[in-house]
């Protein structure tokens, strides 16, 4: 049961886990710094409590604590109760969600464990936008994809904005790093995955025709540059994301959603 | 050919079309105010120049003017050239795109004209988030949907943020209002459209099975509340957006993308 501790001094060091959330060099969720993971709002805090990311402390107003009361029974982390104004001073801006939870980062999941029970995974390269990463996790969760894997040059999925945009699903959908990129894609093949590179190239086959495997890994690159050629060549097949002439490539999270959708569209 | 006019006084009244862009009661793109449409950045300004939204003036730095030089040959609107600092003072914040274009709003398109050549349209109800509306237009353009129609309670598609998120496609993809909502959906039926309500309800048929019409209108409601029941009842069929158990409904623009994708997935 979380112990409620009232704090009215924004300088109180017990609040350091939530200090300067927008600071690019001091924020507590920098992987090379404190390495925390920050959940914002009641829903995401609940998802954190139900995840492998164990909260170490909470900061929030009484109204949100009351909403979380049942969930807080399952944790021993302290709930620092204060006012919206003190919260704003601590975090550095005005938060309208009224509650934050901080968790430490558990050890990364093992790639083999993540692949063991999976049938559909996304594999990202060069996706360096936190909102896109968050949206990919949200779409994976919503459309029943099993995991998200990271190749080179992606943003941290555990940054606060990615956690928020994912609606907490980065805390639930398993993810792991693919080593020795892109050669490490062979590990996916060893697990029986068909490796499908998504591209706007009109000469590639349709997504629908490309997905022949029982297990599929969907390779997605950044909007604009897309996958690097060497990675393209490491795939089993290139699948075309539909794109009308004269338009831009679709947002990478939208492309992911279409590929996930293609996997489940006939599910009764 | 746009005439280049150098201005270094941020108070110059010729810049009023771009003043206080973030002001909720004075911004120049309020439909009940000046009623302008603001394009941000080179790409969106180019799309505006190629659209039915005729620019009345431009504001930007020399570097961006040079990038637009060829496009600017087609217009007589003045290009107010200034510095990034003066631009920031005029608009009220620091813009990193370096150029803005302002257009007046042309007369709305006629619903019958919009429907005449169309095969796939989205119809929105209660979508009051500008970014979602912008993303829906971007996805419509990218996936070859023909038009976006508005029922009740939607946000203005011509607000700056919607224009930007759409990457200028709100200026290109035709849109119109459906009168007498939701009874006006009969106008779509008169044009041969099958009216399909999208819902996360697991008892509805799959999107794939629901789309039997040669022409389809895809009814989309806001995230969370979804379509109102009266509107649901005004549809021909309810189609299920796939959704894994225990997750949230997908973002409305993502749901739209899947429905558009279902229409084109087998296109060679």
PDB file of C-alpha atoms in Angstrom, chain B residues 154-267:
ATOM      1  CA  UNK B 154     -16.009  18.738 -36.086  1.00  0.00           C
ATOM      2  CA  UNK B 155     -13.087  21.119 -35.799  1.00  0.00           C
ATOM      3  CA  UNK B 156     -12.218  23.539 -38.609  1.00  0.00           C
ATOM      4  CA  UNK B 157     -10.072  21.688 -41.177  1.00  0.00           C
ATOM      5  CA  UNK B 158      -8.558  24.982 -42.295  1.00  0.00           C
ATOM      6  CA  UNK B 159      -6.959  25.872 -38.978  1.00  0.00           C
ATOM      7  CA  UNK B 160      -3.205  26.231 -39.300  1.00  0.00           C
ATOM      8  CA  UNK B 161      -2.372  23.136 -37.290  1.00  0.00           C
ATOM      9  CA  UNK B 162      -4.671  20.940 -39.370  1.00  0.00           C
ATOM     10  CA  UNK B 163      -3.168  22.368 -42.553  1.00  0.00           C
ATOM     11  CA  UNK B 164       0.338  21.642 -41.287  1.00  0.00           C
ATOM     12  CA  UNK B 165      -0.319  18.112 -39.998  1.00  0.00           C
ATOM     13  CA  UNK B 166      -2.065  17.278 -43.278  1.00  0.00           C
ATOM     14  CA  UNK B 167       1.106  18.413 -45.075  1.00  0.00           C
ATOM     15  CA  UNK B 168      -1.102  20.719 -47.119  1.00  0.00           C
ATOM     16  CA  UNK B 169      -3.517  18.018 -48.223  1.00  0.00           C
ATOM     17  CA  UNK B 170      -6.547  19.797 -46.722  1.00  0.00           C
ATOM     18  CA  UNK B 171      -5.917  22.266 -49.524  1.00  0.00           C
ATOM     19  CA  UNK B 172      -6.044  19.500 -52.138  1.00  0.00           C
ATOM     20  CA  UNK B 173      -8.438  16.779 -51.007  1.00  0.00           C
ATOM     21  CA  UNK B 174     -11.993  18.073 -51.599  1.00  0.00           C
ATOM     22  CA  UNK B 175     -14.211  18.447 -48.554  1.00  0.00           C
ATOM     23  CA  UNK B 176     -17.783  19.494 -47.946  1.00  0.00           C
ATOM     24  CA  UNK B 177     -20.384  19.643 -45.213  1.00  0.00           C
ATOM     25  CA  UNK B 178     -23.243  17.150 -45.027  1.00  0.00           C
ATOM     26  CA  UNK B 179     -26.395  19.169 -44.252  1.00  0.00           C
ATOM     27  CA  UNK B 180     -29.209  18.111 -41.931  1.00  0.00           C
ATOM     28  CA  UNK B 181     -27.048  15.655 -40.024  1.00  0.00           C
ATOM     29  CA  UNK B 182     -27.413  12.677 -39.983  1.00  0.00           C
ATOM     30  CA  UNK B 183     -30.416  12.603 -42.334  1.00  0.00           C
ATOM     31  CA  UNK B 184     -28.236  14.205 -45.018  1.00  0.00           C
ATOM     32  CA  UNK B 185     -26.470  10.850 -45.356  1.00  0.00           C
ATOM     33  CA  UNK B 186     -29.304  10.040 -47.754  1.00  0.00           C
ATOM     34  CA  UNK B 187     -27.668  12.399 -50.228  1.00  0.00           C
ATOM     35  CA  UNK B 188     -24.710  10.014 -50.240  1.00  0.00           C
ATOM     36  CA  UNK B 189     -27.065   7.097 -50.857  1.00  0.00           C
ATOM     37  CA  UNK B 190     -28.621   8.988 -53.773  1.00  0.00           C
ATOM     38  CA  UNK B 191     -25.129   9.098 -55.230  1.00  0.00           C
ATOM     39  CA  UNK B 192     -24.788   5.336 -54.863  1.00  0.00           C
ATOM     40  CA  UNK B 193     -22.677   5.204 -51.720  1.00  0.00           C
ATOM     41  CA  UNK B 194     -22.832   2.401 -49.179  1.00  0.00           C
ATOM     42  CA  UNK B 195     -22.724   4.113 -45.770  1.00  0.00           C
ATOM     43  CA  UNK B 196     -20.477   2.152 -43.384  1.00  0.00           C
ATOM     44  CA  UNK B 197     -20.223   3.070 -39.697  1.00  0.00           C
ATOM     45  CA  UNK B 198     -16.873   2.174 -38.127  1.00  0.00           C
ATOM     46  CA  UNK B 199     -17.033   0.951 -34.554  1.00  0.00           C
ATOM     47  CA  UNK B 200     -14.817  -0.932 -32.113  1.00  0.00           C
ATOM     48  CA  UNK B 201     -17.896  -3.067 -31.249  1.00  0.00           C
ATOM     49  CA  UNK B 202     -16.647  -6.681 -31.512  1.00  0.00           C
ATOM     50  CA  UNK B 203     -20.092  -7.886 -32.597  1.00  0.00           C
ATOM     51  CA  UNK B 204     -19.985  -5.839 -35.816  1.00  0.00           C
ATOM     52  CA  UNK B 205     -18.778  -7.457 -39.048  1.00  0.00           C
ATOM     53  CA  UNK B 206     -15.186  -7.043 -40.187  1.00  0.00           C
ATOM     54  CA  UNK B 207     -14.271  -4.031 -42.315  1.00  0.00           C
ATOM     55  CA  UNK B 208     -13.268  -6.443 -45.060  1.00  0.00           C
ATOM     56  CA  UNK B 209     -16.675  -8.155 -45.068  1.00  0.00           C
ATOM     57  CA  UNK B 210     -18.673  -4.941 -44.690  1.00  0.00           C
ATOM     58  CA  UNK B 211     -17.327  -3.127 -47.734  1.00  0.00           C
ATOM     59  CA  UNK B 212     -19.515  -4.529 -50.469  1.00  0.00           C
ATOM     60  CA  UNK B 213     -20.363  -1.291 -52.283  1.00  0.00           C
ATOM     61  CA  UNK B 214     -18.708  -0.024 -55.421  1.00  0.00           C
ATOM     62  CA  UNK B 215     -18.730   3.351 -53.683  1.00  0.00           C
ATOM     63  CA  UNK B 216     -18.239   3.549 -49.931  1.00  0.00           C
ATOM     64  CA  UNK B 217     -18.661   6.279 -47.328  1.00  0.00           C
ATOM     65  CA  UNK B 218     -16.780   5.547 -44.116  1.00  0.00           C
ATOM     66  CA  UNK B 219     -18.384   7.090 -41.044  1.00  0.00           C
ATOM     67  CA  UNK B 220     -15.887   7.887 -38.303  1.00  0.00           C
ATOM     68  CA  UNK B 221     -16.554   9.284 -34.844  1.00  0.00           C
ATOM     69  CA  UNK B 222     -14.274  10.783 -32.239  1.00  0.00           C
ATOM     70  CA  UNK B 223     -11.862   8.615 -30.287  1.00  0.00           C
ATOM     71  CA  UNK B 224     -13.508   7.583 -27.070  1.00  0.00           C
ATOM     72  CA  UNK B 225     -17.174   8.419 -27.586  1.00  0.00           C
ATOM     73  CA  UNK B 226     -17.289   7.230 -31.203  1.00  0.00           C
ATOM     74  CA  UNK B 227     -20.348   7.817 -33.357  1.00  0.00           C
ATOM     75  CA  UNK B 228     -23.580   8.800 -31.661  1.00  0.00           C
ATOM     76  CA  UNK B 229     -26.179   6.038 -31.716  1.00  0.00           C
ATOM     77  CA  UNK B 230     -28.559   7.964 -33.945  1.00  0.00           C
ATOM     78  CA  UNK B 231     -25.796   8.263 -36.543  1.00  0.00           C
ATOM     79  CA  UNK B 232     -24.964   4.556 -36.171  1.00  0.00           C
ATOM     80  CA  UNK B 233     -28.580   3.783 -36.962  1.00  0.00           C
ATOM     81  CA  UNK B 234     -28.389   5.961 -40.064  1.00  0.00           C
ATOM     82  CA  UNK B 235     -25.707   3.729 -41.577  1.00  0.00           C
ATOM     83  CA  UNK B 236     -26.212   0.745 -43.880  1.00  0.00           C
ATOM     84  CA  UNK B 237     -23.823  -1.506 -41.979  1.00  0.00           C
ATOM     85  CA  UNK B 238     -21.599  -1.420 -38.903  1.00  0.00           C
ATOM     86  CA  UNK B 239     -18.019  -2.455 -39.510  1.00  0.00           C
ATOM     87  CA  UNK B 240     -15.620  -3.435 -36.796  1.00  0.00           C
ATOM     88  CA  UNK B 241     -12.237  -1.817 -36.453  1.00  0.00           C
ATOM     89  CA  UNK B 242      -9.983  -4.631 -35.230  1.00  0.00           C
ATOM     90  CA  UNK B 243      -8.976  -4.102 -31.629  1.00  0.00           C
ATOM     91  CA  UNK B 244      -7.081  -6.381 -29.301  1.00  0.00           C
ATOM     92  CA  UNK B 245      -8.711  -7.081 -25.922  1.00  0.00           C
ATOM     93  CA  UNK B 246      -7.715  -4.726 -23.122  1.00  0.00           C
ATOM     94  CA  UNK B 247      -6.512  -1.943 -25.381  1.00  0.00           C
ATOM     95  CA  UNK B 248      -7.874   1.456 -26.295  1.00  0.00           C
ATOM     96  CA  UNK B 249      -9.636   2.270 -29.505  1.00  0.00           C
ATOM     97  CA  UNK B 250      -7.229   3.248 -32.226  1.00  0.00           C
ATOM     98  CA  UNK B 251      -6.649   6.859 -33.125  1.00  0.00           C
ATOM     99  CA  UNK B 252      -9.407   7.990 -35.496  1.00  0.00           C
ATOM    100  CA  UNK B 253      -6.923   8.880 -38.259  1.00  0.00           C
ATOM    101  CA  UNK B 254      -5.381   5.417 -37.945  1.00  0.00           C
ATOM    102  CA  UNK B 255      -8.824   3.815 -38.162  1.00  0.00           C
ATOM    103  CA  UNK B 256      -9.480   5.894 -41.287  1.00  0.00           C
ATOM    104  CA  UNK B 257      -6.171   4.753 -42.774  1.00  0.00           C
ATOM    105  CA  UNK B 258      -7.075   1.100 -42.278  1.00  0.00           C
ATOM    106  CA  UNK B 259     -10.419   1.587 -43.966  1.00  0.00           C
ATOM    107  CA  UNK B 260      -8.798   3.458 -46.877  1.00  0.00           C
ATOM    108  CA  UNK B 261      -6.175   0.711 -47.040  1.00  0.00           C
ATOM    109  CA  UNK B 262      -8.854  -1.981 -47.195  1.00  0.00           C
ATOM    110  CA  UNK B 263     -10.127  -0.228 -50.351  1.00  0.00           C
ATOM    111  CA  UNK B 264      -6.775  -0.274 -52.139  1.00  0.00           C
ATOM    112  CA  UNK B 265      -4.914  -3.230 -50.679  1.00  0.00           C
ATOM    113  CA  UNK B 266      -5.202  -5.340 -53.805  1.00  0.00           C
ATOM    114  CA  UNK B 267      -4.568  -2.527 -56.288  1.00  0.00           C
TER     115      UNK B 267
END
